[in-house]
Coordinates of C-alpha atoms in Angstrom, one line a residue:
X251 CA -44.8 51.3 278.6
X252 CA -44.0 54.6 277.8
X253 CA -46.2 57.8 279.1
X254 CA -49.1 58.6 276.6
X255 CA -47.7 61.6 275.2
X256 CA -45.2 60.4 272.1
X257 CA -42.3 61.6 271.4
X258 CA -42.1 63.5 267.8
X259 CA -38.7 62.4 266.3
X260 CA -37.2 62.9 262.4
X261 CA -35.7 60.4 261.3
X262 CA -32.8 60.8 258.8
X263 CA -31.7 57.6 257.8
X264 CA -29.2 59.3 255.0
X265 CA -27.1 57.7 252.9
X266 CA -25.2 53.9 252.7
X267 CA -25.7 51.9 255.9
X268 CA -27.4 54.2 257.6
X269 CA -31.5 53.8 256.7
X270 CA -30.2 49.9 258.2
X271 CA -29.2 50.6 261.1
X272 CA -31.6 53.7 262.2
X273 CA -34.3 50.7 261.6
X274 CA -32.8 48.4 264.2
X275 CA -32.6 51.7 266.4
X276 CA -36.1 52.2 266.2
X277 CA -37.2 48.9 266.7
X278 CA -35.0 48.4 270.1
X279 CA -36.9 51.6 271.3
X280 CA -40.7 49.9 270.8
X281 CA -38.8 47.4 272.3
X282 CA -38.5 49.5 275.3
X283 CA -42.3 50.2 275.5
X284 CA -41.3 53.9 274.3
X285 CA -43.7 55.5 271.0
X286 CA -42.0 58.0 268.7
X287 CA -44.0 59.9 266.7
X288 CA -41.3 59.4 263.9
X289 CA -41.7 61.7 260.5
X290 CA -39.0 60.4 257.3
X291 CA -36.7 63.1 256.3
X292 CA -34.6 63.0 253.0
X293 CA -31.4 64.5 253.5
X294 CA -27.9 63.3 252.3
X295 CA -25.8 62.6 249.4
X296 CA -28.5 60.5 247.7
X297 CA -30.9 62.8 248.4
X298 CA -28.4 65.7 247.0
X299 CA -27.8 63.9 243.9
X300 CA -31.5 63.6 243.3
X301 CA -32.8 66.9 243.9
X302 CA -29.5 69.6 244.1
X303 CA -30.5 70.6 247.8
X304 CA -27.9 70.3 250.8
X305 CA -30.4 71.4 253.2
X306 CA -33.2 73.7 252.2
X307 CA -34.6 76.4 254.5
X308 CA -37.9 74.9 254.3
X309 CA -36.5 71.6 255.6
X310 CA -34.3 73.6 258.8
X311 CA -37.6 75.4 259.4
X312 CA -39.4 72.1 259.4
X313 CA -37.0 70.3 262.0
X314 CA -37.4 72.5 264.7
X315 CA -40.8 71.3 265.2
X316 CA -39.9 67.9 266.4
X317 CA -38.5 66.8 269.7
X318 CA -35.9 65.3 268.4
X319 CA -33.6 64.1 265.3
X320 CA -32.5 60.2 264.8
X321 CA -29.4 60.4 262.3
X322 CA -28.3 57.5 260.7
X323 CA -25.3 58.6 258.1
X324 CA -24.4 60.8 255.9
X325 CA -22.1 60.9 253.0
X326 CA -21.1 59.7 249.3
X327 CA -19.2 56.4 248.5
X328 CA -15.4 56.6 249.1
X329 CA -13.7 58.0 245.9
X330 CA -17.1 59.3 244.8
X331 CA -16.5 63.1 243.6
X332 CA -20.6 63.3 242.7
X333 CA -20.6 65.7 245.6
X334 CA -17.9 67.8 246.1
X335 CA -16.2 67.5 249.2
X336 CA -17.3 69.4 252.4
X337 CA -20.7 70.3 250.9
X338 CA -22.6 67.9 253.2
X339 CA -20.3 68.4 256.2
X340 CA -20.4 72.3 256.1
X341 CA -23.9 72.7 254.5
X342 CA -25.9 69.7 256.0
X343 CA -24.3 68.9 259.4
X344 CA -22.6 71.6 260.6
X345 CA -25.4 73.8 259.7
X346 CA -27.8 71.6 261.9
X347 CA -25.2 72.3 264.4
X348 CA -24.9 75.8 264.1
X349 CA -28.6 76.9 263.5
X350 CA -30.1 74.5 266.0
X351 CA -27.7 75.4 268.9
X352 CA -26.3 72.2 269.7
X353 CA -23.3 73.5 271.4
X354 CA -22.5 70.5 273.2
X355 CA -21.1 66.9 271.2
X356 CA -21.5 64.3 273.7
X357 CA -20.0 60.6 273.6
X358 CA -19.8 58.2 275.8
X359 CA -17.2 55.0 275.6
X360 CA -17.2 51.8 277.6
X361 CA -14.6 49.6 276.4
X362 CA -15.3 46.3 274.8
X363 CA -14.0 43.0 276.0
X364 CA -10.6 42.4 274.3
X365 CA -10.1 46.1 273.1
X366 CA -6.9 48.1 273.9
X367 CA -8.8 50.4 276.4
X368 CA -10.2 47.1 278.2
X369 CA -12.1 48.6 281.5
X370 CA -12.4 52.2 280.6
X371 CA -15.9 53.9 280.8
X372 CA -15.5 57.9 280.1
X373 CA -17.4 60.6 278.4
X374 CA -16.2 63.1 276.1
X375 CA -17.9 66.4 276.3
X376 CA -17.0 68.4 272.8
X377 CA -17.6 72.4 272.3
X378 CA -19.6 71.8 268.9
X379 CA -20.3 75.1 267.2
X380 CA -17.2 77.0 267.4
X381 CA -13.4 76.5 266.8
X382 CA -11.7 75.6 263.8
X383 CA -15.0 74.8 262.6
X384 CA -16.9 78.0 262.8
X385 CA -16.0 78.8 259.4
X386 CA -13.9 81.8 260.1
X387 CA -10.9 82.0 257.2
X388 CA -10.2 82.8 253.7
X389 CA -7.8 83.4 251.0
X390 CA -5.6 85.6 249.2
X391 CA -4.0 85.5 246.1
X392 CA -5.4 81.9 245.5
X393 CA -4.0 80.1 242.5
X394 CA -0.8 82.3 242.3
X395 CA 2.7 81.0 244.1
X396 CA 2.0 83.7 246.4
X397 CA -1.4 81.9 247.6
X398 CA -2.1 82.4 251.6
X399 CA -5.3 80.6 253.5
X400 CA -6.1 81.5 256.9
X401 CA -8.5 79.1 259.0
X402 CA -9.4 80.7 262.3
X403 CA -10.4 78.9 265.8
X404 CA -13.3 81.2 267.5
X405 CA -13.5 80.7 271.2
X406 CA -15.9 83.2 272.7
X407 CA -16.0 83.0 276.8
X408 CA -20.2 81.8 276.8
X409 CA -19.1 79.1 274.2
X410 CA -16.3 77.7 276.5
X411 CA -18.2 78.6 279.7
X412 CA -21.4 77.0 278.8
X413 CA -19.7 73.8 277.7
X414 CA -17.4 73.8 280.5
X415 CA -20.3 73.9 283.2
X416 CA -22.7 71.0 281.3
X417 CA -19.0 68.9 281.4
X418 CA -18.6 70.1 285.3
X419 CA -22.6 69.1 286.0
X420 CA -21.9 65.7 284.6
X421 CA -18.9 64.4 286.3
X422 CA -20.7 65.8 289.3
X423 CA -23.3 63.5 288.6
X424 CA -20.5 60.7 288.0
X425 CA -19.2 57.9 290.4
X426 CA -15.8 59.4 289.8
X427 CA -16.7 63.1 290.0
X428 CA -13.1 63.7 287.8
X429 CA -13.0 66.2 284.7
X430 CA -10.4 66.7 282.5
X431 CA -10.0 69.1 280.7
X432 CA -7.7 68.5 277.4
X433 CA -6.3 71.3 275.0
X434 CA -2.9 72.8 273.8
X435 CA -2.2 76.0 276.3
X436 CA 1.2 75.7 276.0
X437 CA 1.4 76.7 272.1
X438 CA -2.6 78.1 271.7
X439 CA -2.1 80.6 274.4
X440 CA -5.0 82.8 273.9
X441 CA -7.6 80.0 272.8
X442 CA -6.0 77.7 275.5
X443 CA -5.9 80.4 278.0
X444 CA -9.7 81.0 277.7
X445 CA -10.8 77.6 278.3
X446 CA -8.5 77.0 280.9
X447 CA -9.9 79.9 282.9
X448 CA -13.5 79.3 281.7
X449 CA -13.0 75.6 283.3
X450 CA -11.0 76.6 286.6
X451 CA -13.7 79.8 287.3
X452 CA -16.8 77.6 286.6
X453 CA -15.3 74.9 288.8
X454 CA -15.7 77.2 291.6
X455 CA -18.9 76.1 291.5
X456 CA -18.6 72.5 291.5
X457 CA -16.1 72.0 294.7
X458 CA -16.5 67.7 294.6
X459 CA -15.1 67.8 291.4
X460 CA -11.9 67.1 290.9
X461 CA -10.0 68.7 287.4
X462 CA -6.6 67.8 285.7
X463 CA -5.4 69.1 282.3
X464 CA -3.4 67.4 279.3
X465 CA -2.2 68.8 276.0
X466 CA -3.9 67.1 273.3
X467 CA -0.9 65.1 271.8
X468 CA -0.4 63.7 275.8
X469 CA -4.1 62.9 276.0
X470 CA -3.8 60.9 272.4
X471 CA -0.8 58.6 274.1
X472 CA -3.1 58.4 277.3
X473 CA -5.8 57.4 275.5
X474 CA -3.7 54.2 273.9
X475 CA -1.9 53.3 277.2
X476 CA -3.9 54.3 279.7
X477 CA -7.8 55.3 279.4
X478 CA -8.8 53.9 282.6
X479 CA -7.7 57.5 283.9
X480 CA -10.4 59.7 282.1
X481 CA -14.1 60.3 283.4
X482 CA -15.3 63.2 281.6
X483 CA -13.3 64.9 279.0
X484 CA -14.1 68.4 278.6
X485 CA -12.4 69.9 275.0
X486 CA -12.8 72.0 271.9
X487 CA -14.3 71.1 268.3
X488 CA -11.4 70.1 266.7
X489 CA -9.3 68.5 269.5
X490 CA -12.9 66.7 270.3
X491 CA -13.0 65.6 266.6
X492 CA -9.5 63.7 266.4
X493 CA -9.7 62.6 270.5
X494 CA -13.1 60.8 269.6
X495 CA -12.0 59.0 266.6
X496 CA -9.5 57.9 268.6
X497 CA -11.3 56.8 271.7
X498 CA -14.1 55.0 269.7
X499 CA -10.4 53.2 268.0
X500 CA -9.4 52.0 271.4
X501 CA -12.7 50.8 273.2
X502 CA -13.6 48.7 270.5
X503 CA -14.4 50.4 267.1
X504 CA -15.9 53.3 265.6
X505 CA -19.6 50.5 265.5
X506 CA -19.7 50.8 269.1
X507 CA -19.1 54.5 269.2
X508 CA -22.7 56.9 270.1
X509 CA -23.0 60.5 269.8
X510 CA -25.5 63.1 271.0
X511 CA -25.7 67.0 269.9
X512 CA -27.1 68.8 272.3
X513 CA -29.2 71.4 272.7
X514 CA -29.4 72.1 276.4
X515 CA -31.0 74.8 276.6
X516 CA -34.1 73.1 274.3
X517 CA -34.7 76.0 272.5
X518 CA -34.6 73.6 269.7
X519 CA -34.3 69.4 268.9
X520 CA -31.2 67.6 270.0
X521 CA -29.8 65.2 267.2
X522 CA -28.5 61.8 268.0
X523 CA -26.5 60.1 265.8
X524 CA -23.8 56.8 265.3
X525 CA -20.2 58.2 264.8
X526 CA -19.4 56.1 262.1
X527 CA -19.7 56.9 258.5
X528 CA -22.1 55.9 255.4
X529 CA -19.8 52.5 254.6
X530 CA -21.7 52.5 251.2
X531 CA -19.6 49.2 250.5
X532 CA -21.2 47.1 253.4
X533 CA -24.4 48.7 252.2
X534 CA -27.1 46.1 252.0
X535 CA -24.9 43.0 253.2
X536 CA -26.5 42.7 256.5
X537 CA -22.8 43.7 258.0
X538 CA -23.3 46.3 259.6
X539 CA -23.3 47.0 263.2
X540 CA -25.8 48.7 264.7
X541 CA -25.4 48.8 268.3
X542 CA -23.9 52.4 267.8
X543 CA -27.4 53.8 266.2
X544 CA -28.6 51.8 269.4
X545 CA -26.4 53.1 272.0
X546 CA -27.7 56.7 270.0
X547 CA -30.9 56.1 270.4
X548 CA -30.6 55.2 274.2
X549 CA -28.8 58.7 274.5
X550 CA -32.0 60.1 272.7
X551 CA -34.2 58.3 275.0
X552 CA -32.4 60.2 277.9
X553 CA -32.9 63.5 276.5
X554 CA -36.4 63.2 276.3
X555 CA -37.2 62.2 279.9
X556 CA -37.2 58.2 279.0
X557 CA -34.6 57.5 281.2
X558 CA -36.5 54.0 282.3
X559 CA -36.0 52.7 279.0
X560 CA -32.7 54.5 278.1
X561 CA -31.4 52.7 281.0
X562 CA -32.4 49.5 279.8
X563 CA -31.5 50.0 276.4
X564 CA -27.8 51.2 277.2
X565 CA -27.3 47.8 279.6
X566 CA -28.7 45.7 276.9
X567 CA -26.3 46.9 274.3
X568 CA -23.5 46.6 277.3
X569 CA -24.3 43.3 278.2
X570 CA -24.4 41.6 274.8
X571 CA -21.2 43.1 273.9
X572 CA -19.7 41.9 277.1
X573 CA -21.0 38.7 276.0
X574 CA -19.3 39.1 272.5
X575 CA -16.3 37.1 271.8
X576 CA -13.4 39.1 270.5
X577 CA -12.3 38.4 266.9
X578 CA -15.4 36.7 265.9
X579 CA -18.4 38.7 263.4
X580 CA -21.1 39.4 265.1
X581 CA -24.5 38.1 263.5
X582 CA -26.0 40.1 260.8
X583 CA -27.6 43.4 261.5
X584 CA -31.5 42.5 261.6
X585 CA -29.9 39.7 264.2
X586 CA -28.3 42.3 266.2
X587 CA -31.2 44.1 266.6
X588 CA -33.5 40.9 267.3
X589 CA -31.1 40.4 270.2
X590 CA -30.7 43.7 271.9
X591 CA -34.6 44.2 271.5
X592 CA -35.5 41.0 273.7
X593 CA -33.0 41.9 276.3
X594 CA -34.6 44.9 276.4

C-alpha cells in the first residue's frame, strides 16, 4: 500500500469519452494500493454550454491547491459549432498551461505489437508554453482584400534552456543515454539557432549523452521508417504537437498515447492527461480505450513520488498490450480496466 499521506488530485473528466476512461484510470491506481484524495472539477465544452465559463479565475485559483490534475478530454462533438473554435484550447488548456507553469509536455511511446514502429520505446520532451502557441500575432486590415495576419513563435533562452536540460537529465537517466534534438535551423534561423545552442551549451553538462539533430520534416519520415533510432526527443511546441500525433500514429494509435504537463519546478500541480480527443461518437458504447488515461495516470503516479506503483502500473498496461492480438477489438472499456487492475 501506499504511504499514509494521500495524494490530493482534481479530476477533470471533461467532455465525451473522457469521464469513462478517467474512471478506469482511477480504479487501476487503488488497484495499485495508491489513495488519491480526488476532488470533481467541471470544466469542458459541456460544462461551457451549461454555465458560459471557459475557465473561471475562481476555478484556476482553486487548482493550484491540489497535487495534481487527472484530465480525461476536452472538447465538443465533431461539426459541433456550440463552441466556437479555439475557445477551449486557448482559454481552457493552454491557459492551464500557461498560468500553472507546465513548461515541459512529456510523452512517452512503446510501440505495440504489429504497429509500423514495432520495437521502438522513446520519449518526446515538448517546450509547452511558448512558440507558435504563446499567442503572439494579430491582424491588420481584416476583412478587406488587403487583410495580413501575423502569428509569431516566441523562444526565449530560459524557455529553451530549461526544457533542454529536463530532456538532457532524462536520457541521462535512460539505457540509451541519446537525445535528439529535432527543429528546422536551416529555414527558422533565429528560433532554430537558439535551441540548437541552448541544447549544445547545456549538454556541456551532461558529457554521457550523446546528441544528434534532424529537421522536422526528416524526423516525420524517420519516425515512419525508422523509430527504433530515437530515445528522447527534445523539440518546440508546435513541431512537438504534429511529431506526437505522429508518433502515437505509428506505435499503435493515438489510445495508447499518455501525456504529462509538467511543472518541474512544483511551484504548482502537474496535469496528466490521454492524448486523444473527446470521441463524443463512441461516447457511452463501452469502446473506448483506456489504457492511455492508464498509462497517464502511471505518469502521475511518478510525479508524485509513487514510483512503486507507477512501475507496476506502466508494465501492466505493457504487458497486456503485448499480449493483444493485432487487428482484433479489445474488450469493452470497464473490461480493460478490470484486466490492467488485477495485473496490477
Amino acid at each position: 500500500m501506499s504511504r499514509a499521506s494521500s495524494h490530493r488530485v482534481a479530476v477533470i473528466g471533461g467532455d465525451g469519452i473522457g469521464p469513462e476512461v478517467v474512471a478506469e484510470a482511477l480504479k487501476v491506481v487503488a488497484a495499485a494500493g495508491v489513495h488519491l484524495d480526488t476532488v470533481p472539477v467541471e470544466l469542458g465544452a459541456a460544462h461551457y454550454l451549461r454555465s458560459g465559463e471557459v475557465l473561471p479565475d475562481a476555478t484556476l485559483d482553486e487548482l493550484q491547491g491540489f497535487d495534481a490534475i487527472l484530465l480525461g478530454a476536452i472538447g465538443p462533438p465533431v461539426g459541433s459549432t456550440e463552441v466556437p473554435s479555439g475557445l477551449l484550447e486557448r482559454g481552457l488548456l493552454l491557459r492551464l498551461r500557461f498560468a500553472l507553469d507546465l513548461y515541459v509536455n512529456l510523452r512517452p511511446f512503446t510501440a505495440a505489437p504489429g504497429s509500423v514502429a514495432a520495437g521502438a520505446d522513446f520519449v518526446v520532451v515538448r517546450e509547452n508554453t511558448e512558440g507558435t502557441y504563446a499567442g503572439e500575432g494579430g491582424f491588420l486590415r481584416k476583412g478587406t482584400p488587403h487583410e495580413i495576419a501575423t502569428q509569431g513563435s516566441v523562444n526565449t533562452r530560459m524557455g529553451a534552456e530549461r526544457c533542454a536540460r529536463f530532456a538532457l537529465e532524462l536520457a541521462q537517466r535512460r539505457d540509451r543515454h541519446h537525445l535528439t534534438l529535432v527543429h528546422k535551423t536551416n529555414v527558422l534561423t533565429f528560433a532554430g539557432d537558439l535551441w540548437q545552442r541552448a541544447v549544445d551549451e547545456a549538454g556541456a553538462d551532461f558529457p554521457d549523452v550523446t546528441r544528434d539533430y534532424n529537421h522536422v520534416d526528416a524526423a516525420c519520415i524517420y519516425m515512419v521508417e525508422q523509430a527504433t533510432r530515437y530515445d528522447v526527443i527534445v523539440t518546440d511546441n508546435l513541431f512537438g504537437d504534429i511529431l506526437t500525433d505522429l508518433a502515437g500514429a505509428v506505435t499503435g494509435g493515438i489510445g495508447y498515447a499518455a501525456s504529462a504537463n509538467l511543472n518541474p519546478a512544483r511551484t504548482g500541480p502537474s496535469m496528466f492527461e490521454p492524448v486523444h480527443g473527446a470521441a463524443h461518437d463512441i461516447a457511452g458504447t463501452g469502446r473506448a480505450n483506456p489504457l492511455a488515461a492508464i498509462r497517464s495516470a502511471a505518469l502521475m503516479l511518478e510525479h508524485l513520488g509513487e514510483d512503486d506503483a507507477a512501475a507496476r502500473v506502466t508494465k501492466a498496461v505493457t504487458d497486456y498490450t503485448a499480449g493483444h492480438q493485432p487487428g482484433t477489438p479489445f474488450p469493452s472499456t470497464v473490461a480493460v480496466g478490470d484486466a490492467i487492475a488485477e495485473r496490477v
